[in-house]
XYZ file of C-alpha atoms in Angstrom:
325
model
C 141.778 9.653 63.620
C 143.146 12.849 62.110
C 141.318 15.681 60.381
C 142.070 16.957 56.895
C 143.611 20.438 57.023
C 141.575 21.458 53.937
C 138.021 20.175 54.463
C 138.120 18.982 58.091
C 136.999 15.409 57.348
C 138.163 12.818 59.884
C 140.365 10.107 58.360
C 141.955 6.966 59.744
C 145.536 7.523 60.854
C 146.904 5.141 58.228
C 145.245 7.080 55.352
C 147.678 9.036 53.169
C 144.944 11.018 51.391
C 141.652 12.498 52.591
C 138.680 10.259 51.789
C 136.522 13.324 51.040
C 138.627 15.835 49.075
C 141.778 13.878 48.206
C 144.139 16.242 50.006
C 147.474 14.669 50.988
C 147.484 14.253 54.745
C 150.470 15.462 56.746
C 151.924 12.911 59.129
C 151.398 14.877 62.312
C 152.889 12.869 65.118
C 156.432 12.120 64.036
C 158.864 14.080 66.212
C 160.938 16.463 64.030
C 163.858 16.233 66.468
C 164.343 12.497 67.083
C 161.981 10.816 64.577
C 159.965 8.989 67.254
C 156.372 8.039 66.373
C 153.859 9.313 68.942
C 150.185 8.796 69.782
C 147.593 11.030 68.079
C 146.845 12.808 71.354
C 150.499 13.560 72.170
C 151.674 17.174 72.243
C 155.230 16.337 73.313
C 157.506 13.541 72.132
C 157.538 10.495 74.417
C 161.229 10.000 73.635
C 162.899 13.431 73.800
C 160.160 15.654 75.254
C 160.190 18.134 72.356
C 156.989 19.598 70.926
C 155.733 17.441 68.077
C 155.521 18.619 64.487
C 153.558 20.688 63.623
C 154.807 22.554 66.691
C 152.257 24.333 68.854
C 152.830 27.158 71.294
C 151.322 25.677 74.435
C 152.183 28.282 77.085
C 152.573 32.046 77.329
C 156.285 31.926 78.211
C 156.910 30.503 74.743
C 154.513 32.918 73.020
C 156.200 35.931 74.587
C 159.821 34.794 74.213
C 162.368 36.867 72.267
C 162.308 34.501 69.307
C 158.563 34.907 68.700
C 158.769 38.649 69.370
C 161.395 38.919 66.635
C 159.327 36.786 64.259
C 156.322 39.074 64.646
C 158.398 42.264 64.560
C 159.955 41.269 61.225
C 156.922 39.476 59.789
C 155.749 40.142 56.254
C 153.104 38.415 54.195
C 152.623 38.783 50.465
C 149.202 39.380 48.952
C 149.376 35.933 47.363
C 150.185 34.247 50.688
C 147.380 36.110 52.419
C 144.794 35.243 49.780
C 145.870 31.597 49.937
C 145.365 31.725 53.697
C 141.828 33.078 53.205
C 141.109 30.375 50.628
C 142.156 27.722 53.144
C 139.869 29.178 55.829
C 136.846 29.185 53.510
C 137.668 25.831 51.866
C 135.548 24.123 54.530
C 132.411 25.594 52.953
C 133.533 24.603 49.458
C 133.279 20.922 50.351
C 129.992 21.196 52.257
C 126.489 21.143 50.862
C 124.331 24.090 51.921
C 121.014 22.499 52.863
C 117.957 23.227 55.012
C 114.173 23.219 54.788
C 114.018 26.910 55.733
C 116.157 29.930 54.917
C 117.192 30.179 58.559
C 118.319 26.547 58.607
C 120.459 27.112 55.515
C 122.244 29.997 57.239
C 122.647 27.938 60.424
C 124.144 25.064 58.451
C 126.556 27.435 56.707
C 127.698 28.795 60.088
C 128.041 25.240 61.406
C 130.641 24.550 58.722
C 132.971 26.946 60.545
C 131.949 26.648 64.199
C 129.135 25.358 66.395
C 125.858 27.264 66.212
C 123.389 26.891 69.093
C 120.129 28.564 70.151
C 119.767 30.410 73.447
C 116.654 31.577 75.287
C 117.974 33.900 77.983
C 119.393 37.409 78.098
C 118.866 40.544 76.040
C 121.568 39.915 73.420
C 120.316 38.752 70.048
C 123.417 36.604 69.837
C 127.073 36.344 70.732
C 130.157 34.254 70.113
C 131.654 32.477 73.112
C 135.457 32.331 73.283
C 135.828 31.658 69.546
C 134.181 28.232 69.515
C 130.390 28.641 69.500
C 127.815 31.039 68.066
C 124.700 31.541 70.176
C 121.531 33.084 68.721
C 118.208 33.787 70.416
C 115.551 31.555 68.853
C 112.734 33.646 70.360
C 113.312 36.253 67.665
C 111.666 36.334 64.242
C 113.475 34.156 61.695
C 114.669 37.217 59.767
C 116.373 38.656 62.861
C 117.885 35.264 63.695
C 119.329 35.097 60.163
C 120.909 38.548 60.515
C 122.246 37.667 63.971
C 123.872 34.420 62.832
C 125.569 36.149 59.874
C 126.770 38.891 62.237
C 128.273 36.426 64.716
C 129.755 34.337 61.900
C 131.594 37.471 60.738
C 133.030 37.855 64.255
C 134.214 34.251 64.139
C 135.768 34.597 60.678
C 137.664 37.750 61.663
C 138.965 35.864 64.692
C 139.939 32.931 62.470
C 141.780 35.189 60.009
C 143.941 36.763 62.716
C 144.532 33.395 64.388
C 145.623 31.874 61.049
C 147.923 34.809 60.360
C 149.685 34.398 63.707
C 150.066 30.661 63.139
C 151.641 31.423 59.771
C 154.046 33.962 61.275
C 155.108 31.604 64.078
C 154.977 28.534 61.788
C 152.871 26.579 64.277
C 149.472 24.978 64.561
C 146.843 26.773 66.586
C 146.552 26.325 70.331
C 144.537 27.682 73.244
C 147.503 29.982 73.964
C 147.319 31.698 70.563
C 143.514 31.665 70.647
C 143.576 33.416 74.029
C 145.846 36.141 72.703
C 143.623 36.708 69.643
C 140.526 36.920 71.855
C 142.304 39.435 74.096
C 143.411 41.460 71.056
C 139.914 41.655 69.558
C 138.276 42.642 72.851
C 140.525 45.646 73.470
C 138.355 48.786 73.098
C 139.755 50.092 69.800
C 139.731 46.685 68.138
C 136.319 45.898 69.557
C 135.063 48.891 67.579
C 136.766 47.552 64.452
C 135.371 44.079 65.143
C 131.785 45.315 65.585
C 131.906 47.498 62.493
C 133.184 44.558 60.454
C 130.429 42.232 61.696
C 127.643 44.776 61.114
C 128.905 45.471 57.595
C 129.036 41.776 56.689
C 125.541 41.275 58.128
C 124.272 44.330 56.226
C 125.432 42.941 52.884
C 123.121 39.929 53.109
C 119.917 41.445 54.483
C 117.476 43.711 52.583
C 118.169 47.398 52.027
C 117.095 49.578 54.951
C 117.232 46.884 57.623
C 120.918 47.466 58.416
C 121.464 47.932 62.134
C 124.729 49.133 63.673
C 123.270 49.108 67.185
C 126.102 47.437 69.103
C 128.641 49.542 67.203
C 126.812 52.742 68.163
C 126.615 51.605 71.789
C 130.385 51.097 71.859
C 131.000 54.584 70.501
C 128.788 56.058 73.218
C 130.670 54.144 75.941
C 134.184 54.916 74.684
C 135.753 58.323 74.333
C 137.370 58.247 70.894
C 138.305 61.203 68.757
C 136.796 61.339 65.280
C 140.075 60.554 63.488
C 140.836 57.406 65.541
C 137.249 56.230 65.180
C 137.393 56.680 61.413
C 140.637 54.674 61.285
C 138.965 51.739 63.054
C 135.921 51.974 60.764
C 138.109 51.772 57.668
C 140.118 48.928 59.218
C 136.913 47.008 59.995
C 135.439 47.707 56.576
C 138.563 46.307 54.905
C 138.161 43.010 56.767
C 134.418 43.013 56.021
C 135.064 43.291 52.278
C 137.354 40.252 52.407
C 134.787 38.163 54.293
C 131.908 39.284 52.061
C 133.721 38.231 48.873
C 133.944 34.651 50.133
C 130.500 34.458 51.764
C 128.847 35.676 48.548
C 129.831 32.344 47.013
C 127.479 30.595 49.455
C 124.933 33.266 50.365
C 124.328 33.797 46.675
C 121.644 35.770 44.841
C 119.052 32.995 45.240
C 119.614 32.704 48.985
C 119.575 36.497 49.361
C 116.176 36.511 47.646
C 114.989 33.945 50.193
C 116.242 36.200 52.994
C 114.326 39.155 51.529
C 111.180 37.019 51.404
C 111.637 36.046 55.056
C 111.791 39.723 56.052
C 108.530 40.347 54.176
C 106.912 37.356 55.912
C 107.935 38.679 59.315
C 106.287 42.041 58.511
C 109.275 44.051 59.720
C 109.574 47.582 58.397
C 112.942 49.061 57.359
C 114.015 52.255 59.084
C 117.075 53.151 56.963
C 118.720 54.687 60.060
C 122.086 52.953 59.700
C 122.672 53.396 55.987
C 124.652 56.600 56.574
C 127.155 54.644 58.721
C 128.187 52.452 55.798
C 131.341 53.393 53.900
C 133.251 52.365 50.798
C 136.575 53.449 52.278
C 139.072 50.663 52.845
C 142.803 50.019 52.984
C 144.876 48.318 50.325
C 145.732 44.712 51.139
C 149.422 45.578 51.601
C 148.699 48.463 53.940
C 146.099 46.569 55.963
C 148.347 43.555 56.527
C 151.339 45.711 57.387
C 149.239 47.644 59.907
C 147.744 44.471 61.360
C 151.158 42.861 61.916
C 152.450 46.027 63.601
C 149.412 46.206 65.884
C 149.714 42.525 66.794
C 153.365 43.081 67.709
C 152.512 46.115 69.857
C 149.786 44.216 71.701
C 152.021 41.150 72.123
C 154.459 43.351 74.051
C 151.658 44.714 76.221
C 150.159 41.255 76.796
C 153.450 39.913 78.143
C 153.108 42.079 81.255
C 152.172 40.281 84.449
C 148.752 41.900 84.986
C 147.659 41.010 81.438
C 149.064 37.490 81.756
C 146.548 36.822 84.528
C 143.703 37.879 82.230
C 145.059 35.703 79.421
C 145.224 32.665 81.710
C 141.539 33.131 82.578
C 140.636 33.337 78.877
C 142.711 30.250 78.177
C 140.964 28.278 80.934
C 137.606 29.204 79.395
C 138.688 28.078 75.924
C 140.083 24.771 77.183
C 136.939 24.135 79.256
C 134.829 24.311 76.122
C-alpha cells in the first residue's frame, strides 16, 4: 500500500490515481539510478544500494554534508511556492469531514486529521506534543479548556510541519526521522521555543471567546530566560507571523458556526474571563518574503551548530525517540 501525498488515503500499489481524491500517485520505489523496482518498505535499492526516489536523508552525516549546507545557504522560496506548500499541508483537512457529537469531539477529529490526538490523566500540563507525532490533552479538564489545549498543541504541530516541509523542499527529499529530529531540536532552542509558544497561544486565542486568552506557558518561558526586550519582541513578531498563516487555514474548518459552539461550551463550563493576556496580543508581523528569508538563514545557522559532536549526541537521542514511536 502507498499513501496519497495530497489526502493521505492508502491505495493499492498498482493504483495510478488515488481512490479518494483522484491525485496521480507517484511511483515511489523505482530506483532513479539503475531503474530497479523495489519493495514498498525499501529505503535503499536492492540492486545498486542507492537511496530510492524520492530520496530521504536517513543519517546525520548526509544532512550535515557540504552539499546540503550549500543548498540551505543558497535556498530561496517564492511566495507562490510557499503558499502552495501550505496548501498541501492543509489539504488533508479539505478531504476530511469534520464530525463529532460534541464540540470537543469535532476539534479532536480535526486535530486527528494531522496527527494522533490522545487523552492523558497524569501530570500538571494541560497538554503537550510528543516528538512531533502525537498530541496529548488532559481529559480531566473542563471541555472548554480541553478544546483550547488541543488547538494550542495542534498549532505547535502545524508549525513543526511547516518547517519540516520547507526543509524537505530545500533538500528535495521526503521527510525522515533525521530531518524531523533536526526540526524538533531547532524549535526547542530557547529563542525559538519562545517563538513557538507565542505562535501556539495566538492560534489558540483566535478560536476561543474574548477574554479567555492565556499566554501562561509563554510568560513562564520569559521568566526563565534572560532575553532583552528587543530580542523578545523579534521572536514575538516571528511567532505572530506564523500564527497568522496557520489561522487563515484553520478558519476554514473552525468556522463561525463552530466558534459559536466553542463560546457556548465556555458558558456551560461557567468559566469567567480575566482579560489578563489581551495586552500580549499584537498585530505586528513580517512580510512573507522577509519571514521566509529570515527562517532559511536561521535554519542554516542552526544546521552548522547542530553538526557539532556534542549536539549530534542530542540529535541521536531525539531520533531514537521519534523512531520508537
